[in-house]
Each structure stands twice: as C-alpha cells, then as structure tokens.
mmCIF file of C-alpha atoms in Angstrom:
data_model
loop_
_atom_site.group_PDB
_atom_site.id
_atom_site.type_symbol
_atom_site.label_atom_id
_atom_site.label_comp_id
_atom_site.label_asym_id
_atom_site.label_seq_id
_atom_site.Cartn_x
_atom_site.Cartn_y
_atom_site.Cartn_z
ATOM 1 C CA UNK O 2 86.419 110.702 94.233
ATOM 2 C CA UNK O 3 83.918 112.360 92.028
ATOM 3 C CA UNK O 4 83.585 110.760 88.615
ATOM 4 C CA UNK O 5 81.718 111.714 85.683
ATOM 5 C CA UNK O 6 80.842 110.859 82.345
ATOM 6 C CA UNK O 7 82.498 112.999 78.286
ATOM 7 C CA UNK O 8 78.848 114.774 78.610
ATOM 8 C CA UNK O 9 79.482 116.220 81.903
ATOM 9 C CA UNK O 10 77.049 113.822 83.905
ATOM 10 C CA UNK O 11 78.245 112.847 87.290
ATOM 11 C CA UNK O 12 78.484 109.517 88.163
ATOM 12 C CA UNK O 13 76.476 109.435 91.599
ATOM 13 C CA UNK O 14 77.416 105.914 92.732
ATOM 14 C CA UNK O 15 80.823 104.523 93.836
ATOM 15 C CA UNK O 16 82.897 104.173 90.422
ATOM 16 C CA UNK O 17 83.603 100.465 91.075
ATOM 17 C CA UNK O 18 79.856 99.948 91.301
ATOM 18 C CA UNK O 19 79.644 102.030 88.115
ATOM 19 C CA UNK O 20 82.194 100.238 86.225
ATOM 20 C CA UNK O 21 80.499 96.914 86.838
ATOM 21 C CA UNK O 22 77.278 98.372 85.562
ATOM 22 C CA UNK O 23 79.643 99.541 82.836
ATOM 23 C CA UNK O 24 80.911 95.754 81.913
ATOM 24 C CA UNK O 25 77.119 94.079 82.620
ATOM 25 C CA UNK O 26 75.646 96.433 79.902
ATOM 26 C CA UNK O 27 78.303 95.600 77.634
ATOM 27 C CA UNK O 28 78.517 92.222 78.018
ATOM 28 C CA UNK O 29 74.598 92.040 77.598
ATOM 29 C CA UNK O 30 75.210 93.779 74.112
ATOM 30 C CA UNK O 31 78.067 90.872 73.558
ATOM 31 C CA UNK O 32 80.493 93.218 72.818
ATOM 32 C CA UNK O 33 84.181 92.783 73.637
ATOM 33 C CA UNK O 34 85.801 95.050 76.199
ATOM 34 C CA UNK O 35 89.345 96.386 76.813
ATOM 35 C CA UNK O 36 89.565 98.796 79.419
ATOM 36 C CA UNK O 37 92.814 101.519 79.596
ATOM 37 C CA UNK O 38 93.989 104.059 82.856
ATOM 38 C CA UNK O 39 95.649 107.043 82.391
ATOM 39 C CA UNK O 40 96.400 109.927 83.875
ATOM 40 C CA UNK O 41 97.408 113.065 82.573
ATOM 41 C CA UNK O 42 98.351 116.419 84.050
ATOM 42 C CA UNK O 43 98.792 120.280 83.302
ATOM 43 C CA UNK O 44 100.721 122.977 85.601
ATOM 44 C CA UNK O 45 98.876 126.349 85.577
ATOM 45 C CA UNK O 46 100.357 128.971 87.130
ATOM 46 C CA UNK O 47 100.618 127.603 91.210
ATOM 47 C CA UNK O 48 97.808 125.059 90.683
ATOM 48 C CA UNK O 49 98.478 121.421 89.068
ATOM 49 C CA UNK O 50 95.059 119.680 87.297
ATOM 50 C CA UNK O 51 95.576 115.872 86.915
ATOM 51 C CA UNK O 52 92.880 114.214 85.135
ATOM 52 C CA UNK O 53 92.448 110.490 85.387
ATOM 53 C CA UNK O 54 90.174 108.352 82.970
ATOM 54 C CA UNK O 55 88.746 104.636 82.441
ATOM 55 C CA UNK O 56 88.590 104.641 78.903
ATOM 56 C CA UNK O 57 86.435 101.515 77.740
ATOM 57 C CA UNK O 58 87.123 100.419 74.367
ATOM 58 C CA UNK O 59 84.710 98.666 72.242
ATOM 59 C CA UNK O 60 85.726 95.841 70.192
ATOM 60 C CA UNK O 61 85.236 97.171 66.488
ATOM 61 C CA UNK O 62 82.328 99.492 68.024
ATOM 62 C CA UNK O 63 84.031 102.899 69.727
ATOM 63 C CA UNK O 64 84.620 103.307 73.241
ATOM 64 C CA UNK O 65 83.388 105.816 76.517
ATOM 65 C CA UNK O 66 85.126 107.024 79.200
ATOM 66 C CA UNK O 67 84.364 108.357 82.616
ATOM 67 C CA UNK O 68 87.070 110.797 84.029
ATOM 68 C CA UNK O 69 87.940 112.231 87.239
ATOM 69 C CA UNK O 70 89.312 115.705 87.211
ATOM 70 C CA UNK O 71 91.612 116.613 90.608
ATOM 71 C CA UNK O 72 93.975 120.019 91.711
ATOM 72 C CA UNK O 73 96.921 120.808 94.034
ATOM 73 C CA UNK O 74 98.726 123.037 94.708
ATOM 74 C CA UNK O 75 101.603 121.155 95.713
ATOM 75 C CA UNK O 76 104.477 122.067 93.397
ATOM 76 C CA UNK O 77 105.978 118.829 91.814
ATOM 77 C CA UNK O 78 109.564 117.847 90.209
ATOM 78 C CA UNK O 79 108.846 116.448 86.629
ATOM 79 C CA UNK O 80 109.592 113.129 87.779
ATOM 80 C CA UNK O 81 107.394 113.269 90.796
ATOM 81 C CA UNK O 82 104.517 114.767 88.754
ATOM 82 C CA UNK O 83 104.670 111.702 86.359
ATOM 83 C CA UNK O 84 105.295 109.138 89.428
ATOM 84 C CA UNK O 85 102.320 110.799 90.773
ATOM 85 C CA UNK O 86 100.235 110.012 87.203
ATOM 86 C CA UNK O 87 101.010 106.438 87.941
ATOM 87 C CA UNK O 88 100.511 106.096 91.021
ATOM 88 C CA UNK O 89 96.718 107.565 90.454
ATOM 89 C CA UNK O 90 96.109 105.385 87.328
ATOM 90 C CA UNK O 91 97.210 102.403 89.498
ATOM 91 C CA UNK O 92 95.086 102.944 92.015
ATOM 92 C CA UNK O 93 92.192 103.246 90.118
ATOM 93 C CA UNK O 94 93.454 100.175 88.638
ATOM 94 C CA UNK O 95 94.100 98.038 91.825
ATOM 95 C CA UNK O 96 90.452 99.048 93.329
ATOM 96 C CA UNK O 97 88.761 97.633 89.902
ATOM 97 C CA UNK O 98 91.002 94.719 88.942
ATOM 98 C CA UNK O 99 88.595 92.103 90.463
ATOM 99 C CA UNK O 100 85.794 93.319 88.431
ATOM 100 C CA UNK O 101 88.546 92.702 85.253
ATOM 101 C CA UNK O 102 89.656 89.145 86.377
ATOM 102 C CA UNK O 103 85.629 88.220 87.200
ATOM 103 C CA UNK O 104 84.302 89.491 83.912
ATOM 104 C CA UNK O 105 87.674 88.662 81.845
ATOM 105 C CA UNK O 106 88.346 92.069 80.655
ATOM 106 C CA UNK O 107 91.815 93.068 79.479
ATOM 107 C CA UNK O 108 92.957 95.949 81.290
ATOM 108 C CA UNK O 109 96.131 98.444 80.772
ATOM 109 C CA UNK O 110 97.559 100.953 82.591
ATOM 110 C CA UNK O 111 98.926 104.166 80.035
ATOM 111 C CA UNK O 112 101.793 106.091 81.375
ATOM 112 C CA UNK O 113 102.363 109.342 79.868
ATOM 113 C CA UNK O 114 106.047 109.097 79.157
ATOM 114 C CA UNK O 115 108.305 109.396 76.740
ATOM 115 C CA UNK O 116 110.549 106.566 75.419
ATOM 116 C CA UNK O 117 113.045 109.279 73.883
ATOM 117 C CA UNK O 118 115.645 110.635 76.599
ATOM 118 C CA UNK O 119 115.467 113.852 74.896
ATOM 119 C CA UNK O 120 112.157 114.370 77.066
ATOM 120 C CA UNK O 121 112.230 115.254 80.747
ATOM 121 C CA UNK O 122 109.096 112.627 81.549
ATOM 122 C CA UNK O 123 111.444 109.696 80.030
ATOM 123 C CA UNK O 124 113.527 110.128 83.677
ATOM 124 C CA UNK O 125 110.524 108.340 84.992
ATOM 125 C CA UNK O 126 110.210 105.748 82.776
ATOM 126 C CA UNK O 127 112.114 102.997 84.532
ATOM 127 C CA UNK O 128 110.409 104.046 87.971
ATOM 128 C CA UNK O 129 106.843 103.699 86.482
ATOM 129 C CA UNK O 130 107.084 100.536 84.642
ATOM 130 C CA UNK O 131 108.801 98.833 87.033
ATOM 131 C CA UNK O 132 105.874 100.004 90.031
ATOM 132 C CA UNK O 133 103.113 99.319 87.140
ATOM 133 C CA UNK O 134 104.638 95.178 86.600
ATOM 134 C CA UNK O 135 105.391 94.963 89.960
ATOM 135 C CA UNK O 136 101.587 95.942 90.551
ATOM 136 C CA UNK O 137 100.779 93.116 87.880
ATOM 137 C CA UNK O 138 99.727 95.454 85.272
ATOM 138 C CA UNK O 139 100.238 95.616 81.900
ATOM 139 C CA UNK O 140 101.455 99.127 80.742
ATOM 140 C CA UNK O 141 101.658 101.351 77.782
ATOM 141 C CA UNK O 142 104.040 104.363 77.186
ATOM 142 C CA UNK O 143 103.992 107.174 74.127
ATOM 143 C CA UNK O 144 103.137 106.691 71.456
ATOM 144 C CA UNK O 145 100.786 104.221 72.301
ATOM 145 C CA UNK O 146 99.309 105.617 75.787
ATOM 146 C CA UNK O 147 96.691 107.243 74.105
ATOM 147 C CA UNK O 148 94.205 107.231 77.749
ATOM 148 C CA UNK O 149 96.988 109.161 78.963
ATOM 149 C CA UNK O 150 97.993 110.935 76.450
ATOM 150 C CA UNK O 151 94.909 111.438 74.481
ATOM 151 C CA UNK O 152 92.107 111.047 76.420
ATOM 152 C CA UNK O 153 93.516 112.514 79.693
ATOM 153 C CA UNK O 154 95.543 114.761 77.980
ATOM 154 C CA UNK O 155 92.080 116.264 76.599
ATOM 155 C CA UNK O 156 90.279 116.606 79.971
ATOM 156 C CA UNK O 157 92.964 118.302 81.941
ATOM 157 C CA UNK O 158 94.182 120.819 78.554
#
C-alpha cells in the first residue's frame, strides 16, 4: 500500500513502521493521542476511488493524517461498497492495533453510514458494526465518523 502524508509526501517506509514513528514523536512531545480509520469512497463513471486515512488526533493540539488513495473498477452494490469501506478501515486497523495496545492509544474505527433508514448506506449498518465489535473495535457511524466522513470523504471527492 502506498501511503502519504495532507502535503502530498509519500510515506516511503512500511505504514506500521511509520505510525510508530508517528506515536514516539508524539509521545516525546507528551501529547495525548487518539487515533480514528475511515474509509470513504466515490463512484466515477466505471472507476470506484476509496480513500482510507489514520487520522491522529491531538489532545487539545489538532491532529494529521496520512491517507491511502486506491481504484477499481469492480462495480459494487451500495451495501457491498460500504462493507468494502469497513473491511479496509479494519484492516488497517488489525495490522496497527499492537502498536495501540503497546503505546495505550485509543483507537476507533469510523464507518461511513447512516443511522437514518431513509439512506441506502444505513442497509449496512448492522453488517459493519457487528464485523467492527466482533473485530474488537470500537466504531463510530454519521454524524460522528468524521475520518470517514470528513477526512476521507475529502481525499477521495
């Protein structure tokens, strides 16, 4: 996977090794990290963009993110599509959630679905909290999935 930082610079090692580099600086500052997941994704014409990001929240004192920008052309049922968004924020979760238990950083997974029926992403919903618990994971939905649907959201728009 091919990471890279809001500026545009690539991240050149492996991201788990750039996460931890991530957390050491930090925690040398003594500032307080919570780290979110998301992923977010657009259809364009035959070609779907997700965009996944580690947004790393500051306690009090901002946040960065580093993001990782993917395409397919597969074409995707709504409900696949989001299932798919999870199931890329949770594995970017799983390979990283050592470095979160080791250096006690909270960590959350952000779905971008909708709690209202009325929306054609809520037929996931049940699906993708139930994977992202049974993973161990704490999750977020809208409104308050802003990595996914924010930050993500952002990257892949």
């Amino acid at each position: 996977m091919n990471w890279r930082k809001l500026n545009g610079e690539k991240i050149l090692v492996p991201i788990k090794e750039a996460v931890k580099n991530a957390i050491e600086i930090e925690t040398a500052k003594n500032n307080k990290l919570k780290v979110c997941i998301g992923t977010d994704s657009q259809v364009k014409g035959n070609i779907t963009e997700f965009a996944t990001v580690i947004a790393f929240l500051r306690e009090r004192k901002g946040g960065f993110m580093f993001i990782h920008n993917e395409k397919s052309t597969n074409k995707y049922h709504i409900k696949e599509r989001m299932l798919l968004e999870v199931s890329k924020s949770v594995e970017v979760a799983y390979e990283l959630c050592d470095l979160f238990i080791e250096y006690n950083v909270e960590m959350e997974i952000h779905a971008d679905i909708n709690t209202n029926p009325q929306f054609k992403s809520n037929d996931a919903l049940k699906d993708s909290m139930g994977y992202i618990l049974g993973m161990g994971f704490n999750i977020k939905v809208k409104p308050d999935a802003f990595a996914s649907s924010c930050c993500a959201d952002r990257i892949v728009n």
